[in-house]
């Protein structure tokens, strides 16, 4: 639009016109220096109004709803026609007939007093005069904070119990979109993260209440507890005692949301806060030694849990009742398993060799580690002994063996064998070559003048005596003899029970200790268990605390492998098998 | 007046802060044992409570500042303590959370706190450095005096230009009218000059009307008058133009000074436009942090 602006001033009584041609789409009016028409005044904004030309029709519009006066009326917008007078404070703009070549024209009469007076007032010289503010950003930011980290998360709590929509079958509120993950103070244990995920309400059930044990027990049912260990001497009072000691909840020790994610408390303070003074634990603990760590003077010597036999009368013979008894490691108490077994002979390559390789036996030939890496599988005659130790009893018939286990069957087997040897003319030991026999006698029978049956029985009685008292059973077993005439009732082989759990209150990982660099298996085992020097099975081959302490110590000990109380003693022990 | 607030009473609050931090480190170090260091241990709660109390107290500076009749210590003492204790919050809060961060409200509060503190460092810097720069720029006169000087110069220039060619008069008048001082936040902080003036009609052009051109730093109007001087035909005109030129140059220098003053003043204030809103948001985040911790205890 070509716009003619005619400024009318009165100079010493003379009217002076100053023409300005403007070529622009819109004519801007305001107090700033960049406005096409610059008018200043207290209430005139830097950009106050614009005049636009639309198809020959001029329209004046206030910027940002600014007002002005047209023909005496306060307006925000007005369609202009020739002769209209627009007032900005005391400045007047009159719409005039455009001369040829112009689209529009107007005369402006500037109030110079106001114009000059207001010169400085339009300058914005401080940040407070600008659109920058402190309140609005403060309100907006705060509202953003409240909505995102308070309202959104807290809605998860109040909406979590929303009913399931019967139409869709989905809960109307999805945990997946819950904002309360923003309240999590740290990562969950991976197992918990996997199981619970972001469902905070799985544990945080009631607002402003600490997580209760029930939340843990929801999943962890049947966890064995320190004070329900089955030790009747302590009775049930330990449970109450722990409450006295401030251990009231799972949470007392197991805190979630820690970094790094770890819930198992391994610090010694867990135990020694109480066990540094046994009287703290229980009045009946008087005399029990204090524990404050795992150094030579802070942990008492180990006590071995012996499994001992008690011989009792049983029928015509004897029987065995087993009981446990604690003895200090290194005490004179022998291990009484009723088995005779010299470790030294079996580990001596000169005396015992493995069939085929002719090498010495290794420990694992008999001792097979259980899957718990602590205990060993039971040793049985059939699995571990019989490959070398057969139970033959008749040199003439070396393939004939006694059954293992029941003395009555053993006696019966001997009788049957020899009666047959003496009575069956066709008897021939399996695998033996046919050879000439004297009439009335079978091969292998020794000379006997009596009837074949009596000869057989007599021979059987002698052999049974030999088996139970000289060689055979008695080689490995303790045999009790009541001198009865009845050979079925005379001998009792005492049952064997090998102690499998010398340290019932401790856990130990054999597997992690079986490091073998530069050592044979037997060397590794015998570095703790001196089996090579043990000639009798009454020897206790379980090492004591000094053996552990040669490598391990607590935090106060330098240059040793650190162990905590819970490295060996579980607070929540696995359910122990019957000792 | 511009005593160093950091050295207030020989750095009294520096030593108080160091002592407080020493205690905080000692409390932090007693953690361990059954639980790793964490905001949830009793030590964590103690440090967190201290941090929250500090934040609320530091915010109260805004209240204290407006309470001129307060007898609760001098404003300088408050400012000094505000700076030292505010800085110490970086350590107190870090010990409280045991350097554990995540995408959560707790770290949001921590992050906002850091932003508030760092914007505060900006404030300390400008308060240390800019008042003297500003005083030197203004040569010990006040801003009002500078504007008074400008007004009188404007008046003289207008008066003088009336005696000149109408074209000179129109250009010089427009240069004064369309002189820009300050403006928006960016213009103030960067001292951007958007001044304009009318350009006399091109003699070759058919148009007789003038157009507006940039008069940045008043250089255009100075150049315009300078070019007119050799073309003047009368002795008087030349002398008037010469005088006009001198005054326009004085005006140019004065405007530079004013603009610099506005710029320095702006930088002394701008950090507060971050510091205050962030502080308010921090107060809310802190409250939500505390609510959240105990809501899901």
Short mmCIF file of C-alpha atoms in Angstrom, two decimals, chain B residues 78-186:
data_model
loop_
_atom_site.label_atom_id
_atom_site.label_comp_id
_atom_site.label_asym_id
_atom_site.label_seq_id
_atom_site.Cartn_x
_atom_site.Cartn_y
_atom_site.Cartn_z
CA UNK B 78 22.55 -12.98 55.98
CA UNK B 79 23.91 -12.74 52.45
CA UNK B 80 27.30 -14.06 53.54
CA UNK B 81 25.74 -16.98 55.39
CA UNK B 82 23.39 -17.52 52.42
CA UNK B 83 26.32 -17.94 50.06
CA UNK B 84 28.37 -20.25 52.27
CA UNK B 85 25.56 -22.41 53.60
CA UNK B 86 23.95 -22.55 50.16
CA UNK B 87 27.19 -23.83 48.69
CA UNK B 88 27.52 -26.37 51.50
CA UNK B 89 24.17 -27.84 50.49
CA UNK B 90 25.88 -29.41 47.49
CA UNK B 91 27.86 -31.51 49.94
CA UNK B 92 25.16 -32.03 52.56
CA UNK B 93 22.66 -33.27 49.98
CA UNK B 94 25.25 -35.47 48.28
CA UNK B 95 26.10 -37.09 51.60
CA UNK B 96 22.39 -37.45 52.35
CA UNK B 97 21.74 -39.39 49.16
CA UNK B 98 25.08 -41.23 49.36
CA UNK B 99 25.70 -40.39 45.69
CA UNK B 100 22.73 -42.46 44.59
CA UNK B 101 20.84 -41.00 41.65
CA UNK B 102 18.04 -42.16 39.42
CA UNK B 103 15.12 -41.04 37.33
CA UNK B 104 12.94 -40.09 40.27
CA UNK B 105 11.58 -37.23 42.35
CA UNK B 106 14.50 -37.49 44.72
CA UNK B 107 17.08 -36.79 42.06
CA UNK B 108 14.78 -34.14 40.59
CA UNK B 109 14.91 -32.26 43.89
CA UNK B 110 18.69 -32.71 43.95
CA UNK B 111 19.02 -31.49 40.37
CA UNK B 112 16.85 -28.43 40.98
CA UNK B 113 18.90 -27.69 44.08
CA UNK B 114 22.10 -27.82 42.03
CA UNK B 115 20.62 -25.47 39.41
CA UNK B 116 19.57 -23.04 42.13
CA UNK B 117 23.04 -23.14 43.67
CA UNK B 118 24.87 -22.74 40.37
CA UNK B 119 22.65 -19.81 39.38
CA UNK B 120 23.51 -18.42 42.80
CA UNK B 121 27.20 -18.74 41.94
CA UNK B 122 26.44 -16.57 38.91
CA UNK B 123 24.87 -14.06 41.27
CA UNK B 124 27.91 -14.05 43.56
CA UNK B 125 30.17 -13.49 40.56
CA UNK B 126 28.24 -10.49 39.23
CA UNK B 127 27.87 -8.98 42.70
CA UNK B 128 31.62 -9.28 43.18
CA UNK B 129 32.61 -7.87 39.86
CA UNK B 130 29.93 -5.74 38.24
CA UNK B 131 29.27 -2.97 40.77
CA UNK B 132 32.78 -1.60 40.29
CA UNK B 133 32.57 -1.98 36.51
CA UNK B 134 29.26 -0.16 36.59
CA UNK B 135 30.57 2.66 38.77
CA UNK B 136 33.57 3.09 36.50
CA UNK B 137 31.36 3.19 33.41
CA UNK B 138 29.07 5.83 34.85
CA UNK B 139 32.04 7.80 36.20
CA UNK B 140 30.29 8.04 39.53
CA UNK B 141 27.20 9.73 38.25
CA UNK B 142 23.83 8.12 38.61
CA UNK B 143 21.69 6.80 35.83
CA UNK B 144 19.23 9.66 36.39
CA UNK B 145 22.06 12.14 35.88
CA UNK B 146 22.99 10.43 32.64
CA UNK B 147 19.43 10.71 31.40
CA UNK B 148 19.25 14.36 32.47
CA UNK B 149 22.38 14.98 30.46
CA UNK B 150 20.83 13.21 27.49
CA UNK B 151 17.65 15.28 27.75
CA UNK B 152 19.55 18.52 27.74
CA UNK B 153 21.69 17.35 24.82
CA UNK B 154 18.56 16.33 22.92
CA UNK B 155 17.08 19.76 23.51
CA UNK B 156 20.20 21.54 22.35
CA UNK B 157 20.49 19.39 19.25
CA UNK B 158 16.87 19.97 18.32
CA UNK B 159 17.22 23.68 18.83
CA UNK B 160 20.37 23.85 16.75
CA UNK B 161 19.00 21.69 13.96
CA UNK B 162 16.04 24.03 13.55
CA UNK B 163 18.45 26.62 12.24
CA UNK B 164 19.60 24.22 9.55
CA UNK B 165 18.21 23.03 6.31
CA UNK B 166 14.67 21.53 6.85
CA UNK B 167 16.04 18.23 5.59
CA UNK B 168 18.81 18.27 8.20
CA UNK B 169 16.26 19.24 10.79
CA UNK B 170 13.96 16.35 9.86
CA UNK B 171 16.78 13.78 9.87
CA UNK B 172 18.27 14.94 13.17
CA UNK B 173 14.84 15.18 14.78
CA UNK B 174 13.99 11.65 13.64
CA UNK B 175 17.33 10.40 14.90
CA UNK B 176 16.45 11.67 18.36
CA UNK B 177 12.87 10.44 18.20
CA UNK B 178 13.86 7.03 16.97
CA UNK B 179 16.82 6.55 19.26
CA UNK B 180 16.50 3.23 21.00
CA UNK B 181 17.69 2.62 24.53
CA UNK B 182 17.32 -0.73 26.23
CA UNK B 183 14.39 -2.77 25.01
CA UNK B 184 13.72 -6.43 25.54
CA UNK B 185 15.81 -8.67 27.80
CA UNK B 186 18.12 -9.74 25.01
#
